[in-house]
């Protein structure tokens, strides 16, 4: 046999080999022979040897047999002990191992295994001789405990040639090699398995001890008794409301729970944190309400701003009151059962045991119960790769009988691995609880949106101004639409219509119909995919107009532009204070009040003579114009503004664009929609315009690379496959979510997604909020809607033949392509300019109406009727 063949572990049996009945027969046979050999050895008596044997003590030997297996057993045991000594006991144990392998194990008994038995017996007997162990010679072992083999090989040969140390090293190595051949396992793996079993046993014992202590504490809390200090090693650490740990808290014990606990110095038990319990309804009874806080800020903002700075929207909504939190309801108390500590500890012990069965040793960590999932933390031992734990997700799910699990290896910011299992009973996260949280009320977010609570019970409030755009994706029924409604509701409860405007695109028609009469709308709710492209183009145009205004005013972004009036007012107040302080000094110097008033009047007249940009385009059509002398002009007397002049408002509202289903839009005009969204996401942040895109079809042709590159903030709900999860998050994980609001949130600048439970807002709450807003005013649309043509835009942008300025620019590009190619067709414009079919056909119709090309003749190119050169 070659050395390579001997070193290989016994291979696993094939399917036919395992199903063969001869395996059971041989297995039972091996076990029977092992029992016979063991009984013969343990009951061996030299007097049982027959008189004809050289091992007989006398001629009368063998007349009475004392061996359990009779004369045959006496002969076998006598000769085995004479030849192998006490190493003969290895033979029945080896036969037992072979029998078990035949019956139950997947390891095949090979010739290498038999060779390993022989090596173990010879090296074991020789070791007894070299170490002088059990070498006394008596009637039971005539040649000593090492037998004839051990005496010759160990004492006569190896001990004289290699010495005691060298012989011991050689024989020990041979013995371990024989063990490796017999078992097919490396000795180190055997040691690791033993350690894992010991760790599992300790963990189960610790869990039972903790359960007993918990039951004792629960019983003590109901039975009156004295306060008995707990031994120092078992003193329970409790947390008070301020978060400080107290280690000297006595435990109440009574007659029924008076237990003597042994003094043990063990590591502290894992903490069990229950963050699924919602805050009580009256926790914020002594704090100001959300509407009151934001109303004060809004009143200060209007008071500090100059007269008319918020335009006619401020005039229309000057008495607007933010919705009260009373319109949002708390969930009904369904009598939720308290957290079962024993069940959580039992599941954690099962996880530790399952990992130990694969040779992975871990220590139990904290247990955190969230609204939808429970996170079990385990701490790997030093030198263990966490990737080994992450690859066992299916095996852990089988051991815990969980439908889906998620493994965080490791938990960000910790040295533990998190194993997340879905709760059998979920806890609702009401939106009202998040809106009344201090993080939302008193936070520094400019556009706060309430998203949900993470597994540790921490409120997740996103800032849309920092994001600055958001991608929401998930399968049908996973909670995507509820998340969109929570975001809209958060903004409605925070901003008035003159501070924030919505543009809602809803190809599914039914999702956004509740907001049709919301006064925050800048456009009617768009349900036609063809009009959606026009709405996005209007947003792009508004963004460009805002940047032109910023450039003219010397402002870099939206916040700087809106706060410039406050800065100017502060400077004016400082100048006025300086003038008032200088007035008494001027009087003393001989200047009377009349001369001062005349000087101020002259200065005011000079300031009024400076030409200013006219404010036009207000919602109600009012004009506010002066000529060089300061005389008010009417509509007929107003000079026409120059073409390069831009109307400059005093303040601008935020604009939030919500696209509820991107897949439908991408089917209509994918190239145009992608370009419009890319321009908004790339440039609109500093203009105060933010985009929220949602889809239930997370495919690569819907969420393209251009769109993903400009929307780093994402929310993923449950999806059907890891491929869909990679499209949304660029990593897997969303396929392991449990649905109904369970989501992964990638915050702005965050490297790892945060698992959380989304907030819930019902349809009744949405209707109540919208009715409160509608009662204070109707929506004021910023553009005109042409229902006949399905277009958004101003009349000034349309030419005589109904062609907009944007279409005119595209038309010039089409003419250049036709001039170069000497032909005109819809497919040519689609291919060269990357236009959709609808837009390319529209360009062909315009060219035909203007007499540039002739009518269509089937599949032939259009005839060019004018000279293009």
PDB file of C-alpha atoms in Angstrom, residues 255-462:
ATOM      1  CA  UNK A 255     -40.182  31.496  52.468  1.00  0.00           C
ATOM      2  CA  UNK A 256     -41.214  29.832  49.249  1.00  0.00           C
ATOM      3  CA  UNK A 257     -38.174  31.060  47.304  1.00  0.00           C
ATOM      4  CA  UNK A 258     -35.445  30.856  49.915  1.00  0.00           C
ATOM      5  CA  UNK A 259     -32.712  29.190  47.889  1.00  0.00           C
ATOM      6  CA  UNK A 260     -29.066  28.700  48.727  1.00  0.00           C
ATOM      7  CA  UNK A 261     -27.083  29.745  45.674  1.00  0.00           C
ATOM      8  CA  UNK A 262     -23.469  28.619  45.451  1.00  0.00           C
ATOM      9  CA  UNK A 263     -20.778  31.230  45.221  1.00  0.00           C
ATOM     10  CA  UNK A 264     -19.638  31.232  41.616  1.00  0.00           C
ATOM     11  CA  UNK A 265     -17.454  33.720  39.835  1.00  0.00           C
ATOM     12  CA  UNK A 266     -18.663  33.432  36.247  1.00  0.00           C
ATOM     13  CA  UNK A 267     -18.906  35.949  33.391  1.00  0.00           C
ATOM     14  CA  UNK A 268     -22.040  38.117  33.537  1.00  0.00           C
ATOM     15  CA  UNK A 269     -25.030  36.570  31.766  1.00  0.00           C
ATOM     16  CA  UNK A 270     -26.171  37.953  28.414  1.00  0.00           C
ATOM     17  CA  UNK A 271     -28.398  41.008  28.578  1.00  0.00           C
ATOM     18  CA  UNK A 272     -31.928  40.721  27.226  1.00  0.00           C
ATOM     19  CA  UNK A 273     -33.128  44.023  25.759  1.00  0.00           C
ATOM     20  CA  UNK A 274     -36.789  44.388  24.812  1.00  0.00           C
ATOM     21  CA  UNK A 275     -37.115  47.358  22.451  1.00  0.00           C
ATOM     22  CA  UNK A 276     -40.382  46.211  20.892  1.00  0.00           C
ATOM     23  CA  UNK A 277     -42.573  47.872  23.538  1.00  0.00           C
ATOM     24  CA  UNK A 278     -44.044  51.168  22.359  1.00  0.00           C
ATOM     25  CA  UNK A 279     -43.830  54.252  24.519  1.00  0.00           C
ATOM     26  CA  UNK A 280     -46.838  54.924  26.725  1.00  0.00           C
ATOM     27  CA  UNK A 281     -49.444  57.376  25.426  1.00  0.00           C
ATOM     28  CA  UNK A 282     -48.849  59.893  28.194  1.00  0.00           C
ATOM     29  CA  UNK A 283     -45.052  59.898  28.174  1.00  0.00           C
ATOM     30  CA  UNK A 284     -45.037  63.328  26.527  1.00  0.00           C
ATOM     31  CA  UNK A 285     -47.926  64.858  28.463  1.00  0.00           C
ATOM     32  CA  UNK A 286     -45.634  67.453  30.050  1.00  0.00           C
ATOM     33  CA  UNK A 287     -43.923  68.408  26.769  1.00  0.00           C
ATOM     34  CA  UNK A 288     -45.139  70.843  24.092  1.00  0.00           C
ATOM     35  CA  UNK A 289     -47.004  69.422  21.148  1.00  0.00           C
ATOM     36  CA  UNK A 290     -45.404  69.114  17.743  1.00  0.00           C
ATOM     37  CA  UNK A 291     -47.816  71.545  16.065  1.00  0.00           C
ATOM     38  CA  UNK A 292     -47.183  74.176  18.734  1.00  0.00           C
ATOM     39  CA  UNK A 293     -43.400  73.935  18.327  1.00  0.00           C
ATOM     40  CA  UNK A 294     -43.489  74.252  14.541  1.00  0.00           C
ATOM     41  CA  UNK A 295     -46.132  77.006  14.630  1.00  0.00           C
ATOM     42  CA  UNK A 296     -43.839  79.141  16.802  1.00  0.00           C
ATOM     43  CA  UNK A 297     -40.936  78.619  14.394  1.00  0.00           C
ATOM     44  CA  UNK A 298     -43.171  79.407  11.420  1.00  0.00           C
ATOM     45  CA  UNK A 299     -44.503  82.587  13.055  1.00  0.00           C
ATOM     46  CA  UNK A 300     -40.973  83.764  13.822  1.00  0.00           C
ATOM     47  CA  UNK A 301     -39.952  83.087  10.252  1.00  0.00           C
ATOM     48  CA  UNK A 302     -42.811  85.136   8.811  1.00  0.00           C
ATOM     49  CA  UNK A 303     -42.327  87.924  11.340  1.00  0.00           C
ATOM     50  CA  UNK A 304     -38.614  88.269  10.641  1.00  0.00           C
ATOM     51  CA  UNK A 305     -39.072  88.289   6.873  1.00  0.00           C
ATOM     52  CA  UNK A 306     -39.829  91.543   4.998  1.00  0.00           C
ATOM     53  CA  UNK A 307     -43.348  92.353   3.968  1.00  0.00           C
ATOM     54  CA  UNK A 308     -44.491  90.194   1.075  1.00  0.00           C
ATOM     55  CA  UNK A 309     -41.379  88.043   1.099  1.00  0.00           C
ATOM     56  CA  UNK A 310     -43.324  84.805   0.892  1.00  0.00           C
ATOM     57  CA  UNK A 311     -45.380  86.066  -2.021  1.00  0.00           C
ATOM     58  CA  UNK A 312     -49.075  85.474  -2.471  1.00  0.00           C
ATOM     59  CA  UNK A 313     -48.809  81.932  -1.060  1.00  0.00           C
ATOM     60  CA  UNK A 314     -48.006  83.445   2.318  1.00  0.00           C
ATOM     61  CA  UNK A 315     -50.980  85.746   1.986  1.00  0.00           C
ATOM     62  CA  UNK A 316     -53.232  82.831   1.136  1.00  0.00           C
ATOM     63  CA  UNK A 317     -51.925  80.585   3.938  1.00  0.00           C
ATOM     64  CA  UNK A 318     -50.961  83.155   6.571  1.00  0.00           C
ATOM     65  CA  UNK A 319     -53.500  81.653   9.005  1.00  0.00           C
ATOM     66  CA  UNK A 320     -52.561  78.081   8.164  1.00  0.00           C
ATOM     67  CA  UNK A 321     -52.341  75.766  11.181  1.00  0.00           C
ATOM     68  CA  UNK A 322     -50.263  72.612  11.113  1.00  0.00           C
ATOM     69  CA  UNK A 323     -52.137  69.363  11.758  1.00  0.00           C
ATOM     70  CA  UNK A 324     -52.435  68.276  15.347  1.00  0.00           C
ATOM     71  CA  UNK A 325     -51.087  64.946  16.506  1.00  0.00           C
ATOM     72  CA  UNK A 326     -54.562  64.102  17.750  1.00  0.00           C
ATOM     73  CA  UNK A 327     -55.451  63.264  14.146  1.00  0.00           C
ATOM     74  CA  UNK A 328     -53.035  60.323  14.356  1.00  0.00           C
ATOM     75  CA  UNK A 329     -54.124  57.400  16.489  1.00  0.00           C
ATOM     76  CA  UNK A 330     -52.287  55.070  18.803  1.00  0.00           C
ATOM     77  CA  UNK A 331     -52.704  51.369  18.007  1.00  0.00           C
ATOM     78  CA  UNK A 332     -55.232  49.524  20.084  1.00  0.00           C
ATOM     79  CA  UNK A 333     -53.870  47.589  23.049  1.00  0.00           C
ATOM     80  CA  UNK A 334     -54.250  43.946  22.038  1.00  0.00           C
ATOM     81  CA  UNK A 335     -52.933  42.566  25.310  1.00  0.00           C
ATOM     82  CA  UNK A 336     -49.471  41.727  24.029  1.00  0.00           C
ATOM     83  CA  UNK A 337     -47.835  38.997  26.084  1.00  0.00           C
ATOM     84  CA  UNK A 338     -44.607  39.947  27.886  1.00  0.00           C
ATOM     85  CA  UNK A 339     -41.285  38.809  26.528  1.00  0.00           C
ATOM     86  CA  UNK A 340     -40.601  35.164  27.342  1.00  0.00           C
ATOM     87  CA  UNK A 341     -37.057  35.202  28.680  1.00  0.00           C
ATOM     88  CA  UNK A 342     -36.853  31.415  28.865  1.00  0.00           C
ATOM     89  CA  UNK A 343     -37.767  31.078  25.202  1.00  0.00           C
ATOM     90  CA  UNK A 344     -35.126  33.593  24.107  1.00  0.00           C
ATOM     91  CA  UNK A 345     -32.416  31.879  26.140  1.00  0.00           C
ATOM     92  CA  UNK A 346     -33.466  28.505  24.771  1.00  0.00           C
ATOM     93  CA  UNK A 347     -33.194  29.712  21.163  1.00  0.00           C
ATOM     94  CA  UNK A 348     -29.772  31.168  21.875  1.00  0.00           C
ATOM     95  CA  UNK A 349     -28.636  27.867  23.368  1.00  0.00           C
ATOM     96  CA  UNK A 350     -29.909  26.104  20.243  1.00  0.00           C
ATOM     97  CA  UNK A 351     -27.873  28.443  18.039  1.00  0.00           C
ATOM     98  CA  UNK A 352     -24.719  27.840  20.082  1.00  0.00           C
ATOM     99  CA  UNK A 353     -25.297  24.092  19.917  1.00  0.00           C
ATOM    100  CA  UNK A 354     -25.885  24.174  16.151  1.00  0.00           C
ATOM    101  CA  UNK A 355     -22.638  26.061  15.598  1.00  0.00           C
ATOM    102  CA  UNK A 356     -20.760  23.693  17.913  1.00  0.00           C
ATOM    103  CA  UNK A 357     -21.930  20.724  15.849  1.00  0.00           C
ATOM    104  CA  UNK A 358     -19.962  22.203  12.929  1.00  0.00           C
ATOM    105  CA  UNK A 359     -16.836  22.731  15.003  1.00  0.00           C
ATOM    106  CA  UNK A 360     -17.458  26.463  15.638  1.00  0.00           C
ATOM    107  CA  UNK A 361     -17.011  27.550  19.230  1.00  0.00           C
ATOM    108  CA  UNK A 362     -18.834  30.748  20.239  1.00  0.00           C
ATOM    109  CA  UNK A 363     -19.879  32.442  23.437  1.00  0.00           C
ATOM    110  CA  UNK A 364     -23.443  33.717  23.897  1.00  0.00           C
ATOM    111  CA  UNK A 365     -23.908  37.490  23.829  1.00  0.00           C
ATOM    112  CA  UNK A 366     -26.752  39.955  24.225  1.00  0.00           C
ATOM    113  CA  UNK A 367     -30.293  39.301  23.021  1.00  0.00           C
ATOM    114  CA  UNK A 368     -32.227  42.254  21.582  1.00  0.00           C
ATOM    115  CA  UNK A 369     -35.905  41.905  20.773  1.00  0.00           C
ATOM    116  CA  UNK A 370     -37.116  44.442  18.219  1.00  0.00           C
ATOM    117  CA  UNK A 371     -40.555  45.175  16.779  1.00  0.00           C
ATOM    118  CA  UNK A 372     -40.281  42.536  14.040  1.00  0.00           C
ATOM    119  CA  UNK A 373     -37.084  40.555  14.682  1.00  0.00           C
ATOM    120  CA  UNK A 374     -34.892  39.408  17.545  1.00  0.00           C
ATOM    121  CA  UNK A 375     -31.121  39.684  17.256  1.00  0.00           C
ATOM    122  CA  UNK A 376     -29.046  37.013  19.006  1.00  0.00           C
ATOM    123  CA  UNK A 377     -25.410  37.968  19.406  1.00  0.00           C
ATOM    124  CA  UNK A 378     -22.637  35.392  19.635  1.00  0.00           C
ATOM    125  CA  UNK A 379     -18.966  36.103  20.215  1.00  0.00           C
ATOM    126  CA  UNK A 380     -16.558  33.885  18.217  1.00  0.00           C
ATOM    127  CA  UNK A 381     -13.397  32.655  19.860  1.00  0.00           C
ATOM    128  CA  UNK A 382     -10.059  34.107  18.805  1.00  0.00           C
ATOM    129  CA  UNK A 383      -8.789  32.805  15.500  1.00  0.00           C
ATOM    130  CA  UNK A 384     -12.229  31.940  14.081  1.00  0.00           C
ATOM    131  CA  UNK A 385     -13.292  33.468  10.784  1.00  0.00           C
ATOM    132  CA  UNK A 386     -16.748  35.024  10.911  1.00  0.00           C
ATOM    133  CA  UNK A 387     -17.331  33.955   7.311  1.00  0.00           C
ATOM    134  CA  UNK A 388     -17.703  30.378   8.568  1.00  0.00           C
ATOM    135  CA  UNK A 389     -20.699  31.460  10.633  1.00  0.00           C
ATOM    136  CA  UNK A 390     -22.195  33.459   7.765  1.00  0.00           C
ATOM    137  CA  UNK A 391     -22.105  30.386   5.516  1.00  0.00           C
ATOM    138  CA  UNK A 392     -24.236  28.363   7.942  1.00  0.00           C
ATOM    139  CA  UNK A 393     -27.431  30.407   7.629  1.00  0.00           C
ATOM    140  CA  UNK A 394     -29.446  27.497   6.224  1.00  0.00           C
ATOM    141  CA  UNK A 395     -28.243  25.109   8.955  1.00  0.00           C
ATOM    142  CA  UNK A 396     -29.057  27.609  11.717  1.00  0.00           C
ATOM    143  CA  UNK A 397     -32.504  28.133  10.204  1.00  0.00           C
ATOM    144  CA  UNK A 398     -33.051  24.379  10.288  1.00  0.00           C
ATOM    145  CA  UNK A 399     -31.930  24.115  13.920  1.00  0.00           C
ATOM    146  CA  UNK A 400     -34.106  27.026  15.094  1.00  0.00           C
ATOM    147  CA  UNK A 401     -37.035  26.141  12.801  1.00  0.00           C
ATOM    148  CA  UNK A 402     -37.037  29.707  11.503  1.00  0.00           C
ATOM    149  CA  UNK A 403     -38.590  30.647   8.191  1.00  0.00           C
ATOM    150  CA  UNK A 404     -35.883  33.174   7.300  1.00  0.00           C
ATOM    151  CA  UNK A 405     -32.797  34.383   9.102  1.00  0.00           C
ATOM    152  CA  UNK A 406     -30.223  37.066   8.473  1.00  0.00           C
ATOM    153  CA  UNK A 407     -26.627  36.975   9.712  1.00  0.00           C
ATOM    154  CA  UNK A 408     -24.560  40.108  10.330  1.00  0.00           C
ATOM    155  CA  UNK A 409     -20.936  39.021  10.390  1.00  0.00           C
ATOM    156  CA  UNK A 410     -19.917  41.073  12.265  1.00  0.00           C
ATOM    157  CA  UNK A 411     -22.319  43.649  13.710  1.00  0.00           C
ATOM    158  CA  UNK A 412     -20.989  47.115  12.769  1.00  0.00           C
ATOM    159  CA  UNK A 413     -19.189  48.614  15.738  1.00  0.00           C
ATOM    160  CA  UNK A 414     -19.126  45.378  17.763  1.00  0.00           C
ATOM    161  CA  UNK A 415     -16.999  42.262  18.077  1.00  0.00           C
ATOM    162  CA  UNK A 416     -20.013  39.954  17.893  1.00  0.00           C
ATOM    163  CA  UNK A 417     -21.950  38.247  15.120  1.00  0.00           C
ATOM    164  CA  UNK A 418     -25.680  38.957  14.943  1.00  0.00           C
ATOM    165  CA  UNK A 419     -28.192  36.270  14.023  1.00  0.00           C
ATOM    166  CA  UNK A 420     -31.608  37.791  13.316  1.00  0.00           C
ATOM    167  CA  UNK A 421     -34.783  35.709  13.562  1.00  0.00           C
ATOM    168  CA  UNK A 422     -38.327  36.883  12.910  1.00  0.00           C
ATOM    169  CA  UNK A 423     -40.619  37.272  15.912  1.00  0.00           C
ATOM    170  CA  UNK A 424     -43.680  35.076  16.078  1.00  0.00           C
ATOM    171  CA  UNK A 425     -45.674  38.157  17.146  1.00  0.00           C
ATOM    172  CA  UNK A 426     -44.828  41.516  15.565  1.00  0.00           C
ATOM    173  CA  UNK A 427     -45.233  44.908  17.209  1.00  0.00           C
ATOM    174  CA  UNK A 428     -46.684  47.842  15.273  1.00  0.00           C
ATOM    175  CA  UNK A 429     -44.624  51.035  15.123  1.00  0.00           C
ATOM    176  CA  UNK A 430     -47.198  53.880  14.975  1.00  0.00           C
ATOM    177  CA  UNK A 431     -46.211  56.996  13.072  1.00  0.00           C
ATOM    178  CA  UNK A 432     -47.455  59.205  15.887  1.00  0.00           C
ATOM    179  CA  UNK A 433     -44.854  57.783  18.244  1.00  0.00           C
ATOM    180  CA  UNK A 434     -42.083  58.777  15.842  1.00  0.00           C
ATOM    181  CA  UNK A 435     -43.490  62.255  15.177  1.00  0.00           C
ATOM    182  CA  UNK A 436     -43.660  62.991  18.917  1.00  0.00           C
ATOM    183  CA  UNK A 437     -40.124  61.796  19.512  1.00  0.00           C
ATOM    184  CA  UNK A 438     -37.561  64.402  20.550  1.00  0.00           C
ATOM    185  CA  UNK A 439     -35.391  63.465  17.568  1.00  0.00           C
ATOM    186  CA  UNK A 440     -38.156  64.631  15.210  1.00  0.00           C
ATOM    187  CA  UNK A 441     -39.471  67.583  17.232  1.00  0.00           C
ATOM    188  CA  UNK A 442     -36.210  69.147  18.365  1.00  0.00           C
ATOM    189  CA  UNK A 443     -33.807  67.661  15.818  1.00  0.00           C
ATOM    190  CA  UNK A 444     -31.638  69.657  13.425  1.00  0.00           C
ATOM    191  CA  UNK A 445     -32.985  68.011  10.272  1.00  0.00           C
ATOM    192  CA  UNK A 446     -34.177  70.494   7.640  1.00  0.00           C
ATOM    193  CA  UNK A 447     -36.567  68.057   5.934  1.00  0.00           C
ATOM    194  CA  UNK A 448     -37.243  65.421   8.615  1.00  0.00           C
ATOM    195  CA  UNK A 449     -39.030  62.233   7.548  1.00  0.00           C
ATOM    196  CA  UNK A 450     -40.047  59.517  10.006  1.00  0.00           C
ATOM    197  CA  UNK A 451     -39.038  56.093   8.701  1.00  0.00           C
ATOM    198  CA  UNK A 452     -39.281  53.606  11.600  1.00  0.00           C
ATOM    199  CA  UNK A 453     -37.391  52.038  14.509  1.00  0.00           C
ATOM    200  CA  UNK A 454     -34.327  49.834  14.379  1.00  0.00           C
ATOM    201  CA  UNK A 455     -33.852  46.569  16.261  1.00  0.00           C
ATOM    202  CA  UNK A 456     -32.527  48.446  19.310  1.00  0.00           C
ATOM    203  CA  UNK A 457     -35.643  50.624  19.529  1.00  0.00           C
ATOM    204  CA  UNK A 458     -33.906  53.754  18.216  1.00  0.00           C
ATOM    205  CA  UNK A 459     -36.089  56.118  16.220  1.00  0.00           C
ATOM    206  CA  UNK A 460     -34.895  56.502  12.610  1.00  0.00           C
ATOM    207  CA  UNK A 461     -35.487  60.022  11.324  1.00  0.00           C
ATOM    208  CA  UNK A 462     -34.038  60.766   7.917  1.00  0.00           C
TER     209      UNK A 462
END
